[in-house]
């Protein structure tokens, strides 16, 4: 099986518990054999070579991406 990797990006409004959800997604993905990178900043979308990830999981509410 090919290596699988995931990027989980969490943040935004705390009412949706983004950190807890990111942790849940991380556990689920690792159990399925993914190597998981977790980030708490939207800069993850500009700082990483996104083509290296098999899956991107944005867990963010009420945020803004600025140039």
N, CA, C, O and CB atoms as a CASP TS submission, in Angstrom:
PFRMAT TS
TARGET T0000
AUTHOR 0000-0000-0000
METHOD Language model
MODEL 1
PARENT N/A
ATOM      1  N   UNK     1       0.847  -1.189   0.000  1.00  0.00           N
ATOM      2  CA  UNK     1       0.000   0.000   0.000  1.00  0.00           C
ATOM      3  C   UNK     1       0.888   1.246   0.000  1.00  0.00           C
ATOM      4  O   UNK     1       1.897   1.300   0.703  1.00  0.00           O
ATOM      5  CB  UNK     1      -0.961   0.002   1.230  1.00  0.00           C
ATOM      6  N   UNK     2       0.510   2.216  -0.774  1.00  0.00           N
ATOM      7  CA  UNK     2       1.271   3.465  -0.868  1.00  0.00           C
ATOM      8  C   UNK     2       1.184   4.234   0.444  1.00  0.00           C
ATOM      9  O   UNK     2       0.205   4.128   1.182  1.00  0.00           O
ATOM     10  CB  UNK     2       0.753   4.336  -2.034  1.00  0.00           C
ATOM     11  N   UNK     3       2.233   5.013   0.719  1.00  0.00           N
ATOM     12  CA  UNK     3       2.207   5.864   1.904  1.00  0.00           C
ATOM     13  C   UNK     3       1.084   6.875   1.763  1.00  0.00           C
ATOM     14  O   UNK     3       0.892   7.472   0.704  1.00  0.00           O
ATOM     15  CB  UNK     3       3.567   6.578   2.112  1.00  0.00           C
ATOM     16  N   UNK     4       0.352   7.053   2.843  1.00  0.00           N
ATOM     17  CA  UNK     4      -0.731   8.038   2.832  1.00  0.00           C
ATOM     18  C   UNK     4      -0.443   9.064   3.917  1.00  0.00           C
ATOM     19  O   UNK     4      -0.030   8.722   5.025  1.00  0.00           O
ATOM     20  CB  UNK     4      -2.131   7.360   3.052  1.00  0.00           C
ATOM     21  N   UNK     5      -0.667  10.315   3.579  1.00  0.00           N
ATOM     22  CA  UNK     5      -0.435  11.377   4.549  1.00  0.00           C
ATOM     23  C   UNK     5      -1.612  12.336   4.524  1.00  0.00           C
ATOM     24  O   UNK     5      -2.276  12.521   3.504  1.00  0.00           O
ATOM     25  CB  UNK     5       0.891  12.124   4.257  1.00  0.00           C
ATOM     26  N   UNK     6      -1.846  12.935   5.675  1.00  0.00           N
ATOM     27  CA  UNK     6      -2.968  13.866   5.800  1.00  0.00           C
ATOM     28  C   UNK     6      -2.510  15.121   6.518  1.00  0.00           C
ATOM     29  O   UNK     6      -1.644  15.081   7.393  1.00  0.00           O
ATOM     30  CB  UNK     6      -4.151  13.213   6.552  1.00  0.00           C
ATOM     31  N   UNK     7      -3.107  16.233   6.130  1.00  0.00           N
ATOM     32  CA  UNK     7      -2.920  17.510   6.812  1.00  0.00           C
ATOM     33  C   UNK     7      -4.253  17.872   7.447  1.00  0.00           C
ATOM     34  O   UNK     7      -5.263  18.004   6.755  1.00  0.00           O
ATOM     35  CB  UNK     7      -2.420  18.639   5.825  1.00  0.00           C
ATOM     36  N   UNK     8      -4.252  18.032   8.765  1.00  0.00           N
ATOM     37  CA  UNK     8      -5.441  18.466   9.494  1.00  0.00           C
ATOM     38  C   UNK     8      -5.155  19.872  10.006  1.00  0.00           C
ATOM     39  O   UNK     8      -4.216  20.081  10.774  1.00  0.00           O
ATOM     40  CB  UNK     8      -5.803  17.475  10.679  1.00  0.00           C
ATOM     41  N   UNK     9      -5.963  20.828   9.580  1.00  0.00           N
ATOM     42  CA  UNK     9      -5.791  22.230   9.983  1.00  0.00           C
ATOM     43  C   UNK     9      -7.005  22.621  10.814  1.00  0.00           C
ATOM     44  O   UNK     9      -8.142  22.512  10.356  1.00  0.00           O
ATOM     45  CB  UNK     9      -5.624  23.184   8.732  1.00  0.00           C
ATOM     46  N   UNK    10      -6.754  23.079  12.044  1.00  0.00           N
ATOM     47  CA  UNK    10      -7.876  23.396  12.919  1.00  0.00           C
ATOM     48  C   UNK    10      -7.769  24.809  13.471  1.00  0.00           C
ATOM     49  O   UNK    10      -6.680  25.371  13.584  1.00  0.00           O
ATOM     50  CB  UNK    10      -7.952  22.397  14.062  1.00  0.00           C
ATOM     51  N   UNK    11      -8.933  25.374  13.815  1.00  0.00           N
ATOM     52  CA  UNK    11      -8.970  26.687  14.450  1.00  0.00           C
ATOM     53  C   UNK    11     -10.299  27.362  14.233  1.00  0.00           C
ATOM     54  O   UNK    11     -11.277  26.740  13.820  1.00  0.00           O
ATOM     55  CB  UNK    11      -7.857  27.563  13.926  1.00  0.00           C
ATOM     56  N   UNK    12     -10.316  28.648  14.520  1.00  0.00           N
ATOM     57  CA  UNK    12     -11.546  29.407  14.371  1.00  0.00           C
ATOM     58  C   UNK    12     -12.347  29.443  15.654  1.00  0.00           C
ATOM     59  O   UNK    12     -11.794  29.439  16.754  1.00  0.00           O
ATOM     60  CB  UNK    12     -12.381  28.830  13.263  1.00  0.00           C
ATOM     61  N   UNK    13     -13.653  29.478  15.497  1.00  0.00           N
ATOM     62  CA  UNK    13     -14.568  29.629  16.625  1.00  0.00           C
ATOM     63  C   UNK    13     -14.490  28.427  17.558  1.00  0.00           C
ATOM     64  O   UNK    13     -14.676  27.290  17.124  1.00  0.00           O
ATOM     65  CB  UNK    13     -16.002  29.815  16.127  1.00  0.00           C
ATOM     66  N   UNK    14     -14.215  28.675  18.847  1.00  0.00           N
ATOM     67  CA  UNK    14     -14.058  27.601  19.831  1.00  0.00           C
ATOM     68  C   UNK    14     -15.340  26.815  20.083  1.00  0.00           C
ATOM     69  O   UNK    14     -15.288  25.667  20.524  1.00  0.00           O
ATOM     70  CB  UNK    14     -13.570  28.175  21.129  1.00  0.00           C
ATOM     71  N   UNK    15     -16.484  27.424  19.805  1.00  0.00           N
ATOM     72  CA  UNK    15     -17.751  26.746  20.046  1.00  0.00           C
ATOM     73  C   UNK    15     -17.909  25.444  19.275  1.00  0.00           C
ATOM     74  O   UNK    15     -18.672  24.568  19.683  1.00  0.00           O
ATOM     75  CB  UNK    15     -18.874  27.656  19.701  1.00  0.00           C
ATOM     76  N   UNK    16     -17.199  25.311  18.171  1.00  0.00           N
ATOM     77  CA  UNK    16     -17.245  24.072  17.391  1.00  0.00           C
ATOM     78  C   UNK    16     -16.149  23.099  17.805  1.00  0.00           C
ATOM     79  O   UNK    16     -15.985  22.049  17.183  1.00  0.00           O
ATOM     80  CB  UNK    16     -17.123  24.382  15.907  1.00  0.00           C
ATOM     81  N   UNK    17     -15.407  23.432  18.837  1.00  0.00           N
ATOM     82  CA  UNK    17     -14.352  22.581  19.398  1.00  0.00           C
ATOM     83  C   UNK    17     -13.377  22.066  18.331  1.00  0.00           C
ATOM     84  O   UNK    17     -13.185  20.858  18.189  1.00  0.00           O
ATOM     85  CB  UNK    17     -14.978  21.402  20.128  1.00  0.00           C
ATOM     86  N   UNK    18     -12.769  22.986  17.590  1.00  0.00           N
ATOM     87  CA  UNK    18     -11.899  22.544  16.494  1.00  0.00           C
ATOM     88  C   UNK    18     -10.683  21.737  16.946  1.00  0.00           C
ATOM     89  O   UNK    18     -10.275  20.804  16.255  1.00  0.00           O
ATOM     90  CB  UNK    18     -11.429  23.737  15.723  1.00  0.00           C
ATOM     91  N   UNK    19     -10.104  22.079  18.089  1.00  0.00           N
ATOM     92  CA  UNK    19      -8.930  21.322  18.542  1.00  0.00           C
ATOM     93  C   UNK    19      -9.307  19.882  18.872  1.00  0.00           C
ATOM     94  O   UNK    19      -8.596  18.948  18.500  1.00  0.00           O
ATOM     95  CB  UNK    19      -8.295  21.996  19.771  1.00  0.00           C
ATOM     96  N   UNK    20     -10.418  19.706  19.566  1.00  0.00           N
ATOM     97  CA  UNK    20     -10.871  18.355  19.908  1.00  0.00           C
ATOM     98  C   UNK    20     -11.207  17.553  18.654  1.00  0.00           C
ATOM     99  O   UNK    20     -10.883  16.369  18.561  1.00  0.00           O
ATOM    100  CB  UNK    20     -12.093  18.419  20.834  1.00  0.00           C
ATOM    101  N   UNK    21     -11.855  18.199  17.697  1.00  0.00           N
ATOM    102  CA  UNK    21     -12.206  17.503  16.456  1.00  0.00           C
ATOM    103  C   UNK    21     -10.958  17.127  15.666  1.00  0.00           C
ATOM    104  O   UNK    21     -10.890  16.045  15.082  1.00  0.00           O
ATOM    105  CB  UNK    21     -13.129  18.376  15.596  1.00  0.00           C
ATOM    106  N   UNK    22      -9.973  18.020  15.648  1.00  0.00           N
ATOM    107  CA  UNK    22      -8.718  17.712  14.955  1.00  0.00           C
ATOM    108  C   UNK    22      -8.051  16.497  15.594  1.00  0.00           C
ATOM    109  O   UNK    22      -7.505  15.641  14.898  1.00  0.00           O
ATOM    110  CB  UNK    22      -7.761  18.931  14.985  1.00  0.00           C
ATOM    111  N   UNK    23      -8.099  16.429  16.926  1.00  0.00           N
ATOM    112  CA  UNK    23      -7.538  15.273  17.624  1.00  0.00           C
ATOM    113  C   UNK    23      -8.264  13.984  17.267  1.00  0.00           C
ATOM    114  O   UNK    23      -7.641  12.937  17.087  1.00  0.00           O
ATOM    115  CB  UNK    23      -7.591  15.490  19.123  1.00  0.00           C
ATOM    116  N   UNK    24      -9.577  14.071  17.167  1.00  0.00           N
ATOM    117  CA  UNK    24     -10.374  12.905  16.781  1.00  0.00           C
ATOM    118  C   UNK    24     -10.024  12.460  15.360  1.00  0.00           C
ATOM    119  O   UNK    24      -9.822  11.273  15.104  1.00  0.00           O
ATOM    120  CB  UNK    24     -11.880  13.222  16.886  1.00  0.00           C
ATOM    121  N   UNK    25      -9.955  13.427  14.441  1.00  0.00           N
ATOM    122  CA  UNK    25      -9.587  13.087  13.064  1.00  0.00           C
ATOM    123  C   UNK    25      -8.190  12.475  13.003  1.00  0.00           C
ATOM    124  O   UNK    25      -7.949  11.525  12.258  1.00  0.00           O
ATOM    125  CB  UNK    25      -9.653  14.332  12.170  1.00  0.00           C
ATOM    126  N   UNK    26      -7.278  13.029  13.792  1.00  0.00           N
ATOM    127  CA  UNK    26      -5.908  12.497  13.807  1.00  0.00           C
ATOM    128  C   UNK    26      -5.908  11.032  14.238  1.00  0.00           C
ATOM    129  O   UNK    26      -5.284  10.189  13.593  1.00  0.00           O
ATOM    130  CB  UNK    26      -5.008  13.332  14.753  1.00  0.00           C
ATOM    131  N   UNK    27      -6.604  10.735  15.324  1.00  0.00           N
ATOM    132  CA  UNK    27      -6.661   9.357  15.822  1.00  0.00           C
ATOM    133  C   UNK    27      -7.258   8.416  14.779  1.00  0.00           C
ATOM    134  O   UNK    27      -6.736   7.325  14.548  1.00  0.00           O
ATOM    135  CB  UNK    27      -7.481   9.291  17.116  1.00  0.00           C
ATOM    136  N   UNK    28      -8.344   8.837  14.158  1.00  0.00           N
ATOM    137  CA  UNK    28      -9.006   8.000  13.155  1.00  0.00           C
ATOM    138  C   UNK    28      -8.089   7.740  11.960  1.00  0.00           C
ATOM    139  O   UNK    28      -7.986   6.613  11.474  1.00  0.00           O
ATOM    140  CB  UNK    28     -10.310   8.662  12.684  1.00  0.00           C
ATOM    141  N   UNK    29      -7.432   8.787  11.500  1.00  0.00           N
ATOM    142  CA  UNK    29      -6.568   8.649  10.332  1.00  0.00           C
ATOM    143  C   UNK    29      -5.335   7.804  10.638  1.00  0.00           C
ATOM    144  O   UNK    29      -4.931   6.976   9.822  1.00  0.00           O
ATOM    145  CB  UNK    29      -6.144  10.021   9.829  1.00  0.00           C
ATOM    146  N   UNK    30      -4.737   8.011  11.809  1.00  0.00           N
ATOM    147  CA  UNK    30      -3.577   7.200  12.185  1.00  0.00           C
ATOM    148  C   UNK    30      -3.961   5.729  12.299  1.00  0.00           C
ATOM    149  O   UNK    30      -3.178   4.853  11.932  1.00  0.00           O
ATOM    150  CB  UNK    30      -2.979   7.695  13.513  1.00  0.00           C
ATOM    151  N   UNK    31      -5.159   5.455  12.803  1.00  0.00           N
ATOM    152  CA  UNK    31      -5.629   4.071  12.902  1.00  0.00           C
ATOM    153  C   UNK    31      -5.782   3.433  11.522  1.00  0.00           C
ATOM    154  O   UNK    31      -5.726   2.210  11.386  1.00  0.00           O
ATOM    155  CB  UNK    31      -6.964   4.016  13.654  1.00  0.00           C
ATOM    156  N   UNK    32      -5.973   4.263  10.505  1.00  0.00           N
ATOM    157  CA  UNK    32      -6.097   3.779   9.127  1.00  0.00           C
ATOM    158  C   UNK    32      -4.766   3.796   8.377  1.00  0.00           C
ATOM    159  O   UNK    32      -4.718   3.527   7.177  1.00  0.00           O
ATOM    160  CB  UNK    32      -7.112   4.619   8.374  1.00  0.00           C
ATOM    161  N   UNK    33      -3.685   4.113   9.094  1.00  0.00           N
ATOM    162  CA  UNK    33      -2.361   4.048   8.496  1.00  0.00           C
ATOM    163  C   UNK    33      -1.829   5.335   7.897  1.00  0.00           C
ATOM    164  O   UNK    33      -0.800   5.322   7.222  1.00  0.00           O
ATOM    165  CB  UNK    33      -2.366   3.037   7.467  1.00  0.00           C
ATOM    166  N   UNK    34      -2.514   6.448   8.130  1.00  0.00           N
ATOM    167  CA  UNK    34      -2.050   7.736   7.617  1.00  0.00           C
ATOM    168  C   UNK    34      -0.961   8.302   8.521  1.00  0.00           C
ATOM    169  O   UNK    34      -0.984   8.105   9.736  1.00  0.00           O
ATOM    170  CB  UNK    34      -3.224   8.732   7.502  1.00  0.00           C
ATOM    171  N   UNK    35      -0.011   9.004   7.919  1.00  0.00           N
ATOM    172  CA  UNK    35       0.890   9.869   8.664  1.00  0.00           C
ATOM    173  C   UNK    35       0.186  11.218   8.698  1.00  0.00           C
ATOM    174  O   UNK    35      -0.174  11.757   7.651  1.00  0.00           O
ATOM    175  CB  UNK    35       2.350   9.954   8.005  1.00  0.00           C
ATOM    176  N   UNK    36      -0.013  11.769   9.895  1.00  0.00           N
ATOM    177  CA  UNK    36      -0.845  12.960  10.034  1.00  0.00           C
ATOM    178  C   UNK    36      -0.022  14.143  10.521  1.00  0.00           C
ATOM    179  O   UNK    36       0.722  14.040  11.497  1.00  0.00           O
ATOM    180  CB  UNK    36      -2.005  12.694  10.995  1.00  0.00           C
ATOM    181  N   UNK    37      -0.164  15.261   9.832  1.00  0.00           N
ATOM    182  CA  UNK    37       0.393  16.539  10.251  1.00  0.00           C
ATOM    183  C   UNK    37      -0.777  17.398  10.703  1.00  0.00           C
ATOM    184  O   UNK    37      -1.761  17.549   9.978  1.00  0.00           O
ATOM    185  CB  UNK    37       1.216  17.234   9.095  1.00  0.00           C
ATOM    186  N   UNK    38      -0.668  17.964  11.910  1.00  0.00           N
ATOM    187  CA  UNK    38      -1.738  18.808  12.449  1.00  0.00           C
ATOM    188  C   UNK    38      -1.205  20.225  12.598  1.00  0.00           C
ATOM    189  O   UNK    38      -0.091  20.430  13.079  1.00  0.00           O
ATOM    190  CB  UNK    38      -2.261  18.260  13.821  1.00  0.00           C
ATOM    191  N   UNK    39      -2.004  21.201  12.183  1.00  0.00           N
ATOM    192  CA  UNK    39      -1.611  22.606  12.275  1.00  0.00           C
ATOM    193  C   UNK    39      -2.763  23.432  12.830  1.00  0.00           C
ATOM    194  O   UNK    39      -3.929  23.169  12.536  1.00  0.00           O
ATOM    195  CB  UNK    39      -1.176  23.146  10.894  1.00  0.00           C
ATOM    196  N   UNK    40      -2.424  24.436  13.638  1.00  0.00           N
ATOM    197  CA  UNK    40      -3.453  25.325  14.193  1.00  0.00           C
ATOM    198  C   UNK    40      -3.381  26.720  13.573  1.00  0.00           C
ATOM    199  O   UNK    40      -3.771  27.710  14.192  1.00  0.00           O
ATOM    200  CB  UNK    40      -3.305  25.425  15.718  1.00  0.00           C
ATOM    201  N   UNK    41      -2.879  26.779  12.350  1.00  0.00           N
ATOM    202  CA  UNK    41      -2.809  28.054  11.642  1.00  0.00           C
ATOM    203  C   UNK    41      -3.159  27.859  10.168  1.00  0.00           C
ATOM    204  O   UNK    41      -2.776  26.865   9.550  1.00  0.00           O
ATOM    205  CB  UNK    41      -1.405  28.679  11.784  1.00  0.00           C
ATOM    206  N   UNK    42      -3.884  28.815   9.626  1.00  0.00           N
ATOM    207  CA  UNK    42      -4.208  28.763   8.198  1.00  0.00           C
ATOM    208  C   UNK    42      -2.968  28.915   7.331  1.00  0.00           C
ATOM    209  O   UNK    42      -3.000  28.610   6.139  1.00  0.00           O
ATOM    210  CB  UNK    42      -5.215  29.848   7.847  1.00  0.00           C
ATOM    211  N   UNK    43      -1.879  29.383   7.922  1.00  0.00           N
ATOM    212  CA  UNK    43      -0.625  29.482   7.174  1.00  0.00           C
ATOM    213  C   UNK    43      -0.153  28.113   6.689  1.00  0.00           C
ATOM    214  O   UNK    43       0.687  28.032   5.792  1.00  0.00           O
ATOM    215  CB  UNK    43       0.457  30.129   8.041  1.00  0.00           C
ATOM    216  N   UNK    44      -0.676  27.053   7.262  1.00  0.00           N
ATOM    217  CA  UNK    44      -0.313  25.708   6.802  1.00  0.00           C
ATOM    218  C   UNK    44      -0.624  25.536   5.325  1.00  0.00           C
ATOM    219  O   UNK    44       0.027  24.751   4.634  1.00  0.00           O
ATOM    220  CB  UNK    44      -1.051  24.643   7.620  1.00  0.00           C
ATOM    221  N   UNK    45      -1.619  26.269   4.842  1.00  0.00           N
ATOM    222  CA  UNK    45      -1.988  26.158   3.434  1.00  0.00           C
ATOM    223  C   UNK    45      -1.003  26.869   2.510  1.00  0.00           C
ATOM    224  O   UNK    45      -0.932  26.557   1.322  1.00  0.00           O
ATOM    225  CB  UNK    45      -3.374  26.716   3.222  1.00  0.00           C
ATOM    226  N   UNK    46      -0.248  27.816   3.043  1.00  0.00           N
ATOM    227  CA  UNK    46       0.731  28.495   2.191  1.00  0.00           C
ATOM    228  C   UNK    46       2.158  28.053   2.486  1.00  0.00           C
ATOM    229  O   UNK    46       3.039  28.223   1.643  1.00  0.00           O
ATOM    230  CB  UNK    46       0.618  29.997   2.364  1.00  0.00           C
ATOM    231  N   UNK    47       2.403  27.490   3.663  1.00  0.00           N
ATOM    232  CA  UNK    47       3.753  27.118   4.057  1.00  0.00           C
ATOM    233  C   UNK    47       4.143  25.701   3.643  1.00  0.00           C
ATOM    234  O   UNK    47       5.330  25.375   3.614  1.00  0.00           O
ATOM    235  CB  UNK    47       3.893  27.257   5.535  1.00  0.00           C
ATOM    236  N   UNK    48       3.176  24.865   3.326  1.00  0.00           N
ATOM    237  CA  UNK    48       3.452  23.473   2.977  1.00  0.00           C
ATOM    238  C   UNK    48       3.310  23.250   1.474  1.00  0.00           C
ATOM    239  O   UNK    48       2.574  23.960   0.788  1.00  0.00           O
ATOM    240  CB  UNK    48       2.511  22.533   3.742  1.00  0.00           C
ATOM    241  N   UNK    49       4.025  22.258   0.986  1.00  0.00           N
ATOM    242  CA  UNK    49       3.787  21.766  -0.369  1.00  0.00           C
ATOM    243  C   UNK    49       2.583  20.836  -0.259  1.00  0.00           C
ATOM    244  O   UNK    49       2.726  19.668   0.101  1.00  0.00           O
ATOM    245  CB  UNK    49       5.069  21.023  -0.983  1.00  0.00           C
ATOM    246  N   UNK    50       1.413  21.349  -0.565  1.00  0.00           N
ATOM    247  CA  UNK    50       0.176  20.607  -0.340  1.00  0.00           C
ATOM    248  C   UNK    50       0.069  19.353  -1.194  1.00  0.00           C
ATOM    249  O   UNK    50      -0.737  18.471  -0.897  1.00  0.00           O
ATOM    250  CB  UNK    50      -1.004  21.494  -0.608  1.00  0.00           C
ATOM    251  N   UNK    51       0.871  19.260  -2.251  1.00  0.00           N
ATOM    252  CA  UNK    51       0.817  18.066  -3.096  1.00  0.00           C
ATOM    253  C   UNK    51       1.380  16.839  -2.388  1.00  0.00           C
ATOM    254  O   UNK    51       1.188  15.716  -2.856  1.00  0.00           O
ATOM    255  CB  UNK    51       1.579  18.306  -4.389  1.00  0.00           C
ATOM    256  N   UNK    52       2.072  17.036  -1.265  1.00  0.00           N
ATOM    257  CA  UNK    52       2.621  15.899  -0.537  1.00  0.00           C
ATOM    258  C   UNK    52       1.551  15.158   0.263  1.00  0.00           C
ATOM    259  O   UNK    52       1.798  14.049   0.736  1.00  0.00           O
ATOM    260  CB  UNK    52       3.727  16.362   0.390  1.00  0.00           C
ATOM    261  N   UNK    53       0.370  15.749   0.423  1.00  0.00           N
ATOM    262  CA  UNK    53      -0.675  15.143   1.235  1.00  0.00           C
ATOM    263  C   UNK    53      -1.688  14.407   0.372  1.00  0.00           C
ATOM    264  O   UNK    53      -2.102  14.895  -0.680  1.00  0.00           O
ATOM    265  CB  UNK    53      -1.375  16.202   2.073  1.00  0.00           C
ATOM    266  N   UNK    54      -2.077  13.235   0.829  1.00  0.00           N
ATOM    267  CA  UNK    54      -3.132  12.470   0.167  1.00  0.00           C
ATOM    268  C   UNK    54      -4.505  13.019   0.521  1.00  0.00           C
ATOM    269  O   UNK    54      -5.462  12.874  -0.239  1.00  0.00           O
ATOM    270  CB  UNK    54      -3.043  10.992   0.549  1.00  0.00           C
ATOM    271  N   UNK    55      -4.588  13.653   1.688  1.00  0.00           N
ATOM    272  CA  UNK    55      -5.861  14.142   2.206  1.00  0.00           C
ATOM    273  C   UNK    55      -5.624  15.427   2.985  1.00  0.00           C
ATOM    274  O   UNK    55      -4.660  15.525   3.744  1.00  0.00           O
ATOM    275  CB  UNK    55      -6.546  13.076   3.101  1.00  0.00           C
ATOM    276  N   UNK    56      -6.494  16.409   2.803  1.00  0.00           N
ATOM    277  CA  UNK    56      -6.446  17.656   3.572  1.00  0.00           C
ATOM    278  C   UNK    56      -7.786  17.812   4.275  1.00  0.00           C
ATOM    279  O   UNK    56      -8.841  17.782   3.641  1.00  0.00           O
ATOM    280  CB  UNK    56      -6.135  18.900   2.650  1.00  0.00           C
ATOM    281  N   UNK    57      -7.732  17.979   5.608  1.00  0.00           N
ATOM    282  CA  UNK    57      -8.945  18.087   6.416  1.00  0.00           C
ATOM    283  C   UNK    57      -8.960  19.457   7.094  1.00  0.00           C
ATOM    284  O   UNK    57      -8.341  19.626   8.144  1.00  0.00           O
ATOM    285  CB  UNK    57      -9.023  16.936   7.474  1.00  0.00           C
ATOM    286  N   UNK    58      -9.656  20.436   6.516  1.00  0.00           N
ATOM    287  CA  UNK    58      -9.775  21.737   7.173  1.00  0.00           C
ATOM    288  C   UNK    58     -10.902  21.690   8.205  1.00  0.00           C
ATOM    289  O   UNK    58     -12.048  21.378   7.878  1.00  0.00           O
ATOM    290  CB  UNK    58     -10.034  22.862   6.130  1.00  0.00           C
ATOM    291  N   UNK    59     -10.557  22.004   9.454  1.00  0.00           N
ATOM    292  CA  UNK    59     -11.538  22.032  10.535  1.00  0.00           C
ATOM    293  C   UNK    59     -11.508  23.443  11.103  1.00  0.00           C
ATOM    294  O   UNK    59     -10.950  23.682  12.174  1.00  0.00           O
ATOM    295  CB  UNK    59     -11.230  20.941  11.650  1.00  0.00           C
ATOM    296  N   UNK    60     -12.107  24.363  10.385  1.00  0.00           N
ATOM    297  CA  UNK    60     -11.992  25.790  10.708  1.00  0.00           C
ATOM    298  C   UNK    60     -13.335  26.462  10.478  1.00  0.00           C
ATOM    299  O   UNK    60     -13.975  26.248   9.448  1.00  0.00           O
ATOM    300  CB  UNK    60     -10.883  26.474   9.853  1.00  0.00           C
ATOM    301  N   UNK    61     -13.759  27.270  11.434  1.00  0.00           N
ATOM    302  CA  UNK    61     -15.016  28.010  11.302  1.00  0.00           C
ATOM    303  C   UNK    61     -14.743  29.488  11.519  1.00  0.00           C
ATOM    304  O   UNK    61     -14.008  29.864  12.431  1.00  0.00           O
ATOM    305  CB  UNK    61     -16.084  27.494  12.311  1.00  0.00           C
ATOM    306  N   UNK    62     -15.331  30.315  10.688  1.00  0.00           N
ATOM    307  CA  UNK    62     -15.290  31.765  10.848  1.00  0.00           C
ATOM    308  C   UNK    62     -13.880  32.336  10.767  1.00  0.00           C
ATOM    309  O   UNK    62     -13.549  33.268  11.501  1.00  0.00           O
ATOM    310  CB  UNK    62     -15.908  32.145  12.161  1.00  0.00           C
ATOM    311  N   UNK    63     -13.054  31.797   9.896  1.00  0.00           N
ATOM    312  CA  UNK    63     -11.715  32.318   9.705  1.00  0.00           C
ATOM    313  C   UNK    63     -11.610  33.060   8.390  1.00  0.00           C
ATOM    314  O   UNK    63     -12.512  33.004   7.555  1.00  0.00           O
ATOM    315  CB  UNK    63     -10.696  31.198   9.759  1.00  0.00           C
ATOM    316  N   UNK    64     -10.503  33.755   8.216  1.00  0.00           N
ATOM    317  CA  UNK    64     -10.253  34.504   6.997  1.00  0.00           C
ATOM    318  C   UNK    64      -8.840  34.211   6.513  1.00  0.00           C
ATOM    319  O   UNK    64      -7.883  34.266   7.285  1.00  0.00           O
ATOM    320  CB  UNK    64     -10.455  36.020   7.226  1.00  0.00           C
ATOM    321  N   UNK    65      -8.721  33.903   5.239  1.00  0.00           N
ATOM    322  CA  UNK    65      -7.406  33.738   4.631  1.00  0.00           C
ATOM    323  C   UNK    65      -7.060  35.055   3.957  1.00  0.00           C
ATOM    324  O   UNK    65      -7.812  35.552   3.119  1.00  0.00           O
ATOM    325  CB  UNK    65      -7.377  32.538   3.607  1.00  0.00           C
ATOM    326  N   UNK    66      -5.919  35.615   4.330  1.00  0.00           N
ATOM    327  CA  UNK    66      -5.494  36.888   3.757  1.00  0.00           C
ATOM    328  C   UNK    66      -4.185  36.687   3.006  1.00  0.00           C
ATOM    329  O   UNK    66      -3.403  35.798   3.343  1.00  0.00           O
ATOM    330  CB  UNK    66      -5.334  37.972   4.858  1.00  0.00           C
ATOM    331  N   UNK    67      -3.944  37.512   1.986  1.00  0.00           N
ATOM    332  CA  UNK    67      -2.702  37.381   1.220  1.00  0.00           C
ATOM    333  C   UNK    67      -1.485  37.761   2.043  1.00  0.00           C
ATOM    334  O   UNK    67      -0.361  37.706   1.545  1.00  0.00           O
ATOM    335  CB  UNK    67      -2.761  38.241  -0.028  1.00  0.00           C
TER
END
